Coordinates of C-alpha atoms and ligand atoms in Angstrom, one line a residue:
M1 CA -7.6 16.1 -13.3
A2 CA -7.1 15.8 -9.7
K3 CA -4.4 18.1 -8.2
I4 CA -1.7 17.4 -5.7
C5 CA -1.6 19.1 -2.7
L6 CA 1.6 19.1 -0.4
C7 CA 0.6 19.4 3.2
L8 CA 3.1 21.8 4.9
T9 CA 3.7 21.1 8.6
A10 CA 7.0 22.5 9.7
K11 CA 7.4 24.8 12.5
T12 CA 8.6 27.9 10.7
I13 CA 7.6 29.8 7.4
K14 CA 11.1 29.3 6.4
R15 CA 11.1 25.5 6.6
N16 CA 7.9 25.2 5.0
L17 CA 9.4 27.2 1.9
E18 CA 12.6 25.0 1.9
V19 CA 10.4 21.8 1.6
L20 CA 8.1 23.4 -1.1
D21 CA 11.1 24.2 -3.1
K22 CA 12.3 21.0 -2.8
Y23 CA 9.2 19.1 -4.3
R24 CA 7.6 22.1 -6.1
Q25 CA 7.9 20.0 -9.3
F26 CA 5.4 17.6 -8.0
V27 CA 3.1 19.9 -6.4
D28 CA 0.0 21.8 -7.7
I29 CA -1.2 23.4 -4.5
A30 CA 0.2 23.8 -0.9
E31 CA -1.6 23.7 2.0
L32 CA -0.1 25.8 4.9
R33 CA -0.7 24.0 8.2
V34 CA -0.7 27.0 10.7
D35 CA -1.5 24.9 13.5
C36 CA 1.9 23.3 13.3
L37 CA 3.6 26.6 13.2
N38 CA 5.2 28.1 16.4
D39 CA 3.2 30.6 17.8
D40 CA 5.5 33.5 16.6
E41 CA 5.6 32.2 13.0
R42 CA 1.9 32.3 13.0
L43 CA 2.0 36.2 13.0
S44 CA 3.7 36.1 9.5
I45 CA 1.2 34.1 7.4
R46 CA -0.3 36.5 5.4
R47 CA 2.6 36.9 3.1
F48 CA 3.0 33.1 2.4
P49 CA 1.2 32.9 -0.7
E50 CA 3.4 35.4 -2.3
L51 CA 6.7 33.5 -1.0
A52 CA 5.1 30.1 -2.1
G53 CA 4.3 31.4 -5.7
L54 CA 1.7 28.7 -6.1
P55 CA -2.0 28.2 -4.9
V56 CA -2.0 27.9 -1.2
I57 CA -4.7 26.6 1.3
L58 CA -4.9 28.5 4.6
T59 CA -5.7 25.6 7.2
I60 CA -5.7 25.7 11.2
R61 CA -6.7 22.3 12.1
R62 CA -8.1 21.8 15.6
D63 CA -6.9 18.7 17.6
I64 CA -10.5 17.3 17.4
D65 CA -10.0 17.3 13.8
G66 CA -6.4 15.7 14.1
G67 CA -4.5 18.8 13.7
Y68 CA -2.5 20.6 16.4
F69 CA -4.3 23.8 17.3
T70 CA -5.3 23.8 20.9
G71 CA -6.4 27.5 21.6
G72 CA -10.0 28.7 21.6
E73 CA -12.2 29.2 18.5
G74 CA -11.9 33.3 19.0
V75 CA -8.1 33.1 18.3
R76 CA -8.4 30.9 15.7
V77 CA -10.7 33.0 13.8
K78 CA -8.4 35.9 14.5
L79 CA -5.7 33.9 13.0
L80 CA -7.6 32.9 10.0
A81 CA -9.0 36.6 9.5
R82 CA -5.1 37.5 9.8
G83 CA -4.3 34.9 6.7
L84 CA -6.9 36.6 4.6
A85 CA -6.5 40.4 5.5
F86 CA -5.2 43.1 3.2
A87 CA -6.8 41.0 0.2
N88 CA -4.9 42.1 -2.9
E89 CA -6.6 42.7 -6.2
N90 CA -3.8 40.7 -7.6
S91 CA -5.6 37.2 -6.3
R92 CA -2.1 35.3 -6.5
L93 CA -0.9 37.1 -3.7
N94 CA -3.9 36.0 -1.5
F95 CA -4.7 32.2 -0.1
A96 CA -6.3 30.6 -3.0
Y97 CA -8.4 28.5 -0.5
V98 CA -9.5 28.6 3.1
D99 CA -10.4 25.4 4.8
I100 CA -13.3 26.0 7.2
E101 CA -14.6 23.5 9.1
E102 CA -18.4 22.6 8.7
D103 CA -19.5 23.8 12.4
L104 CA -17.6 27.1 11.9
E105 CA -20.0 30.1 11.4
V106 CA -18.4 33.3 10.7
P107 CA -20.5 34.9 7.8
S108 CA -18.6 38.1 7.4
F109 CA -15.3 36.3 7.1
E110 CA -16.5 34.0 4.3
E111 CA -18.1 36.9 2.5
A112 CA -14.6 38.6 2.5
A113 CA -12.9 35.5 1.6
R114 CA -15.3 35.0 -1.5
T115 CA -14.9 38.9 -2.6
F116 CA -11.4 38.3 -3.0
G117 CA -11.5 34.9 -4.8
T118 CA -10.3 32.8 -2.0
R119 CA -12.3 29.5 -2.5
I120 CA -13.8 27.9 0.6
I121 CA -12.9 24.3 1.5
R122 CA -15.9 23.2 3.9
S123 CA -14.3 20.3 5.7
Y124 CA -15.4 17.5 7.9
H125 CA -13.2 15.1 9.9
N126 CA -14.1 12.0 11.5
L127 CA -11.2 10.3 13.3
D128 CA -13.0 7.4 14.5
G129 CA -14.9 6.1 11.6
I130 CA -17.5 6.9 8.8
I131 CA -20.9 8.3 8.9
D132 CA -24.1 6.8 7.6
N133 CA -25.2 8.9 4.9
I134 CA -22.1 10.4 3.3
P135 CA -24.1 11.7 0.1
A136 CA -26.6 13.8 2.4
K137 CA -23.6 15.0 4.3
I138 CA -21.9 16.4 1.4
K139 CA -25.2 17.9 -0.1
S140 CA -25.7 19.5 3.4
M141 CA -22.0 21.0 3.9
Q142 CA -21.8 22.8 0.7
R143 CA -23.4 26.4 1.3
A144 CA -22.6 27.9 -2.0
G145 CA -22.1 26.3 -5.4
D146 CA -18.3 27.6 -5.7
E147 CA -17.4 25.7 -2.2
I148 CA -15.3 22.6 -2.2
V149 CA -16.7 19.9 0.3
K150 CA -14.1 18.0 1.9
V151 CA -15.0 15.0 4.0
A152 CA -12.3 13.2 5.6
V153 CA -13.0 9.8 7.5
T154 CA -11.3 7.1 9.1
V155 CA -12.2 4.0 7.5
N156 CA -12.0 0.7 9.6
S157 CA -12.8 -1.8 6.7
T158 CA -12.9 -2.4 2.9
A159 CA -16.7 -2.2 3.6
D160 CA -16.3 1.5 4.7
V161 CA -14.2 2.4 1.5
M162 CA -16.8 1.0 -0.5
K163 CA -19.5 3.6 1.3
V164 CA -17.2 6.3 0.3
F165 CA -16.7 5.3 -3.1
Q166 CA -20.3 5.1 -3.8
A167 CA -20.8 8.3 -2.2
A168 CA -18.4 9.8 -4.4
K169 CA -20.5 8.5 -7.5
T170 CA -23.7 9.8 -6.1
C171 CA -22.1 13.2 -5.9
A172 CA -20.2 13.3 -9.0
D173 CA -21.4 16.8 -10.0
R174 CA -19.8 18.5 -6.9
D175 CA -16.2 19.8 -6.3
K176 CA -15.1 17.9 -3.5
V177 CA -12.3 15.8 -1.8
L178 CA -13.2 12.4 -0.3
I179 CA -10.2 10.9 2.0
C180 CA -10.3 7.3 3.6
M181 CA -8.0 8.0 6.3
G182 CA -6.1 5.0 7.8
H183 CA -4.5 1.9 6.6
Y184 CA -7.6 0.5 4.7
G185 CA -8.0 3.4 2.6
G186 CA -4.6 4.4 1.3
Y187 CA -5.5 4.0 -2.2
S188 CA -8.5 6.5 -2.1
R189 CA -5.5 9.1 -2.1
I190 CA -4.0 7.5 -5.2
L191 CA -7.2 6.9 -6.8
A192 CA -8.3 10.4 -6.1
E193 CA -9.6 10.8 -9.8
R194 CA -11.6 7.8 -9.4
F195 CA -13.0 9.1 -6.1
G196 CA -14.2 12.2 -7.8
S197 CA -11.9 14.2 -5.6
F198 CA -10.6 17.8 -6.7
M199 CA -7.2 17.0 -5.2
T200 CA -5.3 14.5 -3.1
Y201 CA -3.3 15.5 0.3
S202 CA 0.2 14.4 0.2
S203 CA 3.6 15.0 2.5
A204 CA 7.0 15.4 2.2
L205 CA 7.7 12.4 4.5
S206 CA 11.4 12.4 4.6
E207 CA 11.2 16.1 5.5
T208 CA 8.3 16.0 7.9
E209 CA 8.5 16.1 11.8
I210 CA 5.0 16.7 12.4
P211 CA 2.8 14.2 10.4
G212 CA 0.1 15.8 8.4
A213 CA -2.7 13.1 8.5
P214 CA -2.8 9.2 8.8
G215 CA -2.2 7.6 5.6
Q216 CA -0.9 10.5 3.6
L217 CA 1.7 9.3 0.8
D218 CA 4.7 10.8 0.1
V219 CA 4.5 13.7 -2.5
Q220 CA 7.5 12.2 -4.5
E221 CA 6.3 8.8 -4.5
L222 CA 2.6 9.7 -5.5
A223 CA 3.9 11.7 -8.4
E224 CA 7.0 9.7 -9.7
L225 CA 6.2 6.2 -8.6
Y226 CA 2.5 6.1 -8.9
R227 CA 2.5 8.7 -11.9
F228 CA -0.4 10.6 -10.2
R229 CA -0.9 13.0 -12.8
K230 CA -1.3 10.3 -15.5
I231 CA -4.1 8.8 -13.6
T232 CA -7.1 9.2 -15.8
K233 CA -10.5 7.4 -15.8
K234 CA -9.1 5.2 -18.5
T235 CA -6.1 4.2 -16.5
K236 CA -5.8 0.3 -15.9
I237 CA -5.9 -0.5 -12.3
Y238 CA -4.0 -3.5 -10.8
G239 CA -3.1 -4.2 -7.3
I240 CA -2.1 -6.6 -4.4
A241 CA -5.0 -7.6 -2.0
G242 CA -4.1 -9.0 1.5
Y243 CA -3.4 -8.0 5.3
P244 CA -1.8 -6.5 6.8
L245 CA 0.4 -5.7 3.5
K246 CA 2.6 -3.3 5.1
T247 CA 5.8 -4.1 3.2
S248 CA 4.8 -5.4 0.1
I249 CA 7.4 -4.9 -2.9
S250 CA 4.8 -5.3 -5.8
P251 CA 3.7 -1.5 -6.1
W252 CA 7.4 -0.7 -6.5
F253 CA 7.9 -3.6 -8.7
Y254 CA 4.8 -2.9 -11.2
N255 CA 4.8 1.0 -11.1
T256 CA 8.4 1.1 -12.0
I257 CA 7.9 -1.2 -14.9
F258 CA 4.6 0.6 -15.9
G259 CA 6.6 3.6 -15.8
L260 CA 9.5 2.5 -18.1
E261 CA 7.0 1.1 -20.5
N262 CA 5.0 4.4 -20.4
A263 CA 1.8 2.1 -19.7
D264 CA -1.4 3.6 -18.9
A265 CA -1.5 1.5 -15.6
V266 CA -1.1 1.8 -11.9
Y267 CA -0.5 -0.8 -9.2
M268 CA -1.3 -0.4 -5.6
S269 CA -1.9 -2.1 -2.2
F270 CA -5.5 -3.2 -1.4
P271 CA -5.3 -4.2 2.5
T272 CA -8.7 -5.6 3.1
D273 CA -10.2 -7.4 6.1
S274 CA -12.8 -9.2 3.8
F275 CA -12.0 -10.9 0.5
N276 CA -15.6 -10.6 -0.5
D277 CA -15.8 -7.2 0.1
I278 CA -12.3 -6.1 -1.9
M279 CA -13.8 -8.2 -4.9
E280 CA -17.0 -5.9 -4.7
L281 CA -14.6 -2.9 -4.8
A282 CA -12.4 -4.4 -7.5
K283 CA -15.5 -4.5 -9.5
A284 CA -16.7 -1.0 -8.8
L285 CA -13.2 0.4 -9.5
D286 CA -12.9 -1.9 -12.6
V287 CA -9.5 -3.4 -11.4
Q288 CA -8.1 -5.6 -14.2
G289 CA -5.8 -8.0 -12.1
L290 CA -4.9 -8.6 -8.5
S291 CA -1.8 -10.3 -6.6
I292 CA -3.1 -12.1 -3.8
A293 CA -0.9 -12.3 -0.5
V294 CA -1.4 -13.4 3.2
P295 CA -4.0 -14.7 4.0
F296 CA -6.4 -14.9 1.0
K297 CA -4.6 -17.3 -1.2
E298 CA -7.0 -20.0 -0.5
A299 CA -10.0 -17.7 0.2
V300 CA -9.8 -16.7 -3.3
L301 CA -10.9 -19.9 -5.0
P302 CA -14.4 -19.4 -5.1
F303 CA -14.3 -16.2 -6.8
L304 CA -12.4 -17.7 -9.7
T305 CA -14.4 -18.3 -13.0
K306 CA -11.5 -20.4 -14.3
S307 CA -8.3 -21.8 -12.7
S308 CA -5.1 -22.9 -14.3
P309 CA -4.0 -26.4 -13.7
A310 CA -1.6 -25.4 -11.2
V311 CA -4.2 -23.7 -9.3
E312 CA -6.4 -26.8 -9.4
S313 CA -3.9 -29.0 -8.2
I314 CA -2.4 -26.8 -5.6
G315 CA -5.6 -25.5 -4.0
A316 CA -4.1 -21.8 -3.7
C317 CA -4.1 -18.6 -6.0
N318 CA -1.8 -15.8 -6.1
T319 CA -2.8 -14.1 -9.5
M320 CA -6.4 -13.1 -10.6
S321 CA -6.5 -11.6 -14.2
R322 CA -9.7 -10.2 -15.2
V323 CA -11.3 -10.6 -18.7
R324 CA -14.6 -8.8 -18.8
E325 CA -16.6 -10.2 -16.0
E326 CA -14.7 -13.2 -15.3
W327 CA -11.7 -13.7 -13.1
F328 CA -8.9 -16.1 -14.1
G329 CA -6.7 -17.8 -11.5
E330 CA -3.1 -18.7 -11.9
N331 CA -0.4 -19.4 -9.4
T332 CA 3.1 -18.0 -10.0
D333 CA 4.6 -18.9 -6.5
C334 CA 5.4 -22.5 -7.6
S335 CA 7.7 -21.5 -10.5
G336 CA 8.9 -18.5 -8.7
F337 CA 9.8 -20.8 -5.7
S338 CA 11.4 -23.6 -7.5
D339 CA 13.5 -21.5 -10.0
S340 CA 14.9 -19.5 -6.9
L341 CA 15.7 -22.5 -5.0
L342 CA 17.2 -24.4 -7.9
H343 CA 19.2 -21.5 -8.9
F344 CA 20.5 -20.9 -5.6
L345 CA 21.6 -24.7 -5.3
G346 CA 22.9 -25.0 -8.9
K347 CA 20.7 -28.0 -9.4
K348 CA 18.0 -29.1 -11.9
N349 CA 15.8 -31.2 -9.2
L350 CA 15.7 -32.1 -5.7
K351 CA 16.4 -35.8 -6.2
W352 CA 17.9 -37.4 -3.0
Q353 CA 17.2 -34.2 -1.0
K354 CA 15.6 -34.6 2.3
I355 CA 13.4 -31.4 2.9
T356 CA 11.1 -30.0 5.7
I357 CA 8.4 -27.3 4.8
I358 CA 7.5 -25.4 7.7
G359 CA 4.0 -24.0 7.1
A360 CA 0.9 -25.2 5.5
G361 CA -0.6 -22.0 4.4
G362 CA -1.4 -20.7 0.6
V363 CA 2.3 -20.6 -0.4
A364 CA 3.3 -23.9 1.5
R365 CA 0.8 -25.5 -0.7
A366 CA 2.6 -24.2 -3.9
V367 CA 6.0 -25.0 -2.5
A368 CA 4.9 -28.6 -1.7
A369 CA 3.6 -29.1 -5.1
E370 CA 7.0 -28.0 -6.5
V371 CA 9.1 -30.0 -4.2
F372 CA 7.0 -33.0 -5.0
R373 CA 7.5 -32.4 -8.7
L374 CA 11.3 -32.2 -8.3
K375 CA 11.4 -35.6 -6.5
G376 CA 12.3 -34.3 -2.7
K377 CA 11.6 -36.5 0.1
V378 CA 9.4 -34.3 2.4
L379 CA 8.2 -33.4 5.9
I380 CA 5.7 -30.8 6.5
L381 CA 5.4 -29.2 9.8
N382 CA 2.6 -26.7 10.8
R383 CA 1.1 -25.1 14.0
T384 CA -2.2 -26.5 12.9
I385 CA -1.4 -29.9 12.3
H386 CA -4.4 -31.3 10.2
K387 CA -3.6 -28.6 7.6
A388 CA -0.1 -30.1 7.4
R389 CA -1.7 -33.5 7.0
N390 CA -4.0 -32.5 4.4
I391 CA -1.2 -31.4 2.2
A392 CA 1.1 -34.4 3.1
V393 CA -1.3 -37.1 2.3
K394 CA -1.8 -35.6 -1.1
Y395 CA 1.9 -36.3 -1.9
N396 CA 2.7 -39.0 0.5
F397 CA 5.0 -36.7 2.7
R398 CA 5.4 -37.1 6.5
W399 CA 3.9 -34.5 8.6
G400 CA 3.9 -33.0 12.2
G401 CA 3.4 -30.1 14.4
L402 CA 5.8 -27.1 15.4
D403 CA 6.8 -28.8 18.7
N404 CA 9.4 -30.8 20.0
Q405 CA 8.3 -33.9 18.2
G406 CA 8.3 -32.1 14.9
A407 CA 12.0 -30.6 15.5
E408 CA 13.0 -34.1 16.2
M409 CA 11.3 -35.3 13.0
M410 CA 13.0 -32.2 11.2
S411 CA 16.5 -33.5 12.1
K412 CA 16.1 -36.6 9.8
Y413 CA 14.7 -34.0 6.8
N414 CA 17.4 -31.3 6.9
D415 CA 19.2 -31.1 3.8
I416 CA 17.0 -28.3 2.8
I417 CA 14.5 -26.2 5.3
I418 CA 12.0 -23.9 3.9
Q419 CA 10.4 -21.7 6.1
A420 CA 6.8 -20.9 4.5
T421 CA 5.0 -19.4 7.6
S422 CA 4.3 -15.6 8.1
V423 CA 6.5 -16.1 11.4
G424 CA 9.0 -13.4 11.6
M425 CA 7.5 -11.1 9.0
E426 CA 7.9 -7.2 9.7
G427 CA 5.6 -6.4 12.6
D428 CA 6.3 -9.9 14.0
D429 CA 10.3 -9.9 13.6
A430 CA 11.2 -11.0 16.9
A431 CA 9.4 -14.4 16.5
D432 CA 10.7 -17.7 15.2
P433 CA 8.6 -20.8 14.2
L434 CA 10.5 -23.5 15.7
E435 CA 13.0 -22.6 18.1
S436 CA 13.3 -26.1 19.5
Y437 CA 15.2 -27.0 16.4
S438 CA 18.8 -26.7 16.5
F439 CA 20.9 -26.1 13.1
T440 CA 23.7 -28.3 12.6
G441 CA 25.1 -25.9 10.1
K442 CA 25.0 -28.2 7.2
E443 CA 21.4 -27.4 6.1
V444 CA 20.5 -25.2 3.3
V445 CA 17.7 -22.6 4.8
M446 CA 15.3 -20.7 2.7
D447 CA 13.0 -18.4 4.3
L448 CA 10.2 -17.2 2.0
I449 CA 9.9 -14.0 3.7
Y450 CA 11.8 -11.0 2.2
T451 CA 10.7 -8.1 4.8
P452 CA 12.8 -8.1 7.1
S453 CA 15.5 -9.6 4.9
V454 CA 16.8 -11.6 7.6
T455 CA 14.3 -13.2 10.0
P456 CA 15.2 -14.4 13.2
F457 CA 15.0 -17.9 11.9
L458 CA 17.4 -17.3 9.2
K459 CA 19.8 -15.3 11.5
R460 CA 19.9 -18.2 13.7
A461 CA 20.6 -20.6 10.6
A462 CA 23.3 -18.4 9.1
F463 CA 25.1 -18.1 12.6
T464 CA 25.6 -21.7 12.8
G465 CA 27.1 -21.8 9.2
C466 CA 24.1 -23.0 7.0
R467 CA 23.7 -21.5 3.6
T468 CA 20.7 -19.3 3.4
I469 CA 18.5 -17.3 1.0
N470 CA 15.5 -15.2 1.8
G471 CA 12.5 -14.8 -0.4
F472 CA 13.7 -11.7 -2.4
D473 CA 14.6 -13.5 -5.4
M474 CA 11.5 -15.7 -5.4
V475 CA 9.1 -12.7 -5.1
I476 CA 10.7 -11.1 -8.1
R477 CA 10.7 -14.2 -10.1
Q478 CA 7.0 -14.7 -9.5
A479 CA 6.1 -11.2 -10.3
C480 CA 7.8 -11.4 -13.6
L481 CA 5.5 -14.3 -14.3
Q482 CA 2.6 -12.5 -13.2
Y483 CA 3.4 -9.5 -15.0
A484 CA 2.9 -11.6 -18.1
H485 CA -0.5 -12.8 -17.1
F486 CA -1.8 -9.4 -16.0
M487 CA -0.4 -7.7 -19.2
G488 CA -0.3 -10.4 -21.8
R489 CA 3.2 -9.8 -22.7
E490 CA 6.7 -10.6 -20.9
I491 CA 8.6 -7.8 -19.4
P492 CA 11.2 -6.5 -21.9
Q493 CA 14.5 -7.7 -20.5
Q494 CA 16.0 -4.2 -20.8
F495 CA 13.2 -2.8 -18.4
L496 CA 13.9 -5.6 -15.8
S497 CA 17.5 -4.8 -16.1
R498 CA 16.8 -1.0 -15.6
L499 CA 14.4 -1.8 -12.6
K500 CA 17.3 -3.8 -10.8
S501 CA 19.7 -0.8 -11.3
T502 CA 17.6 2.2 -11.3
G503 CA 15.6 0.9 -8.2
A504 CA 18.6 -0.3 -6.6
S505 CA 18.1 2.0 -3.4
T506 CA 14.6 1.0 -2.8
W507 CA 15.8 -2.8 -3.6
N508 CA 18.4 -2.1 -0.8
R509 CA 16.1 -0.6 1.5
I510 CA 13.7 -3.6 1.4
R511 CA 16.4 -6.1 1.5
A512 CA 17.8 -4.3 4.5
G513 CA 14.4 -4.9 6.0
Ligands
NAP1 P1 -1.2 -18.1 4.8 O1 -1.9 -18.8 3.7 O2 -1.7 -17.0 5.7 O3 -0.4 -19.0 5.8 C1 0.1 -18.5 6.9 C2 1.0 -19.7 7.4 O4 1.7 -19.2 8.6 C3 0.2 -20.9 8.0 O5 1.0 -22.1 7.7 C4 0.1 -20.5 9.6 O6 -0.2 -21.6 10.6 C5 1.4 -19.9 9.8 N1 1.4 -19.2 10.9 C6 0.8 -17.9 11.1 N2 1.0 -17.4 12.2 C7 1.7 -18.2 13.0 C8 2.1 -18.3 14.2 N3 2.0 -17.5 15.2 N4 2.8 -19.5 14.6 C9 3.1 -20.4 13.9 N5 2.6 -20.4 12.5 C10 2.1 -19.4 12.1 O7 0.0 -17.2 4.2 P2 1.0 -17.7 2.9 O8 0.3 -16.8 1.7 O9 1.1 -19.0 2.9 O10 2.4 -16.7 3.3 C11 3.2 -17.2 4.4 C12 4.4 -16.5 4.3 O11 5.2 -16.6 2.9 C13 4.3 -14.9 4.3 O12 5.2 -14.4 5.3 C14 4.5 -14.4 2.9 O13 5.0 -13.0 3.0 C15 5.5 -15.5 2.4 N6 5.4 -15.5 1.2 C16 6.4 -15.1 0.2 C17 6.6 -15.0 -1.3 C18 7.7 -14.7 -2.0 O14 7.6 -14.6 -3.2 N7 9.0 -14.7 -1.2 C19 5.3 -15.5 -1.8 C20 4.4 -15.9 -1.0 C21 4.3 -15.9 0.2 P3 -1.5 -22.1 10.7 O15 -2.2 -22.9 9.6 O16 -1.6 -23.1 11.9 O17 -2.5 -20.9 10.8

């Protein structure tokens, strides 16, 4: 079972101990990052294992490896020696592990560490990218059988993550830690068990002034939300594939329900640059179900063995569930959208309503199909006009571009306006897809984005008196339907209610954007 290591990066020993005490229940091992300590504090590291009361790693990370130590190697070795000096026969009073970079050669020091039961973590960091032959690297780094090899590389694509995963399989017999640093590889930290890692490094993010390493997860989130300690080789993996996927609510939604149900399942974000590569990885990791996010709702279609009638007619899929080697595609955006809008309006259909859909991507296709089914009269506008046209001709809608002419047309289709582009999402939150349209104040405006909870477009609409709704209610509704496809059962109502109440703080944080 992989262990949770808490990376301690405070400037003082006292503060590190405070942080450790606060999160102790989630932690198996602590890493004292001596490079983050103030100079005078570095002189007092020897007693840290005794004060910490759990196994501690002694690490002095150089700046070239992503740490903060800028002194010479002589000083660093002396500090390492200080940490291991006066070794006690009671090994719990010594550092349990010492992190030594692969290029550091101090045999006498290593010998002393071994004599007193301090295990060596032989580490290699590459902040720029991965290396060609990771298995060969692992084998060459391990100088003695009891050493733990740590390879931490920055992954710049899903293909890079795949290479690390394959290396993990090749070197399954060795104690090691394989870390994919950076946005593309966050899940390698949650799936440390699958990546054959001895432990996963985490941080107490809300307490940390100095970040430990890029992509480290919060220790409490790792332990409580992802239930890291329960993840075994049998745990069923689900996730969301998309890009950039920085603010998806889905990991919170699914993992909270899995926790309440005590299901042997975990859900995580799979940010990817290539849908083909994420499908390869999903196969290798034995992923059971995927939510599909921006921008892959159409790209996913060739990977489906079977599609629901909704996927067939809409031409977009947001839910892939796996049965043995086959992937079944469903679209839950449609019902999620229409249930949310009709509930907001207090209506059963959209008869007589003149509606503009802004956007012609994956979700706009689902919206168009539903608005057509509910008998609305529709104009569809998009930056790439031919995509708006493709959808419009299918349903006998009107179409146009995101320009003055489009804004002009929109003033005749403005009972309801549905913003279905990704413009205004977090990271792009200053943007408005159609600034040239002036709201009258009578429109009902739905923006499908939910992070931030109020986009500039929605803000502008609300300012003039329009009734507005964001995409939060829709995303929860579609996720409930998706859950049923993944798990073959509905979410028990009492768990859904508890999710809404116990998760109120996360809910509000997300709503607040
Ligand atoms: P998608 O397939 O990637 O489509 C993106 C859409 O945004 C296209 O219409 C694209 O226009 C437009 N767009 C992107 N950048 C633009 C820019 N700079 N200026 C003008 N238009 C731009 O994405 P999707 O899956 O349809 O999702 C779209 C949005 O809906 C996302 O923000 C997503 O979070 C949200 N959504 C919400 C829910 C929910 O449950 N609340 C569900 C699904 C999606 P072009 O065709 O010209 O590229």
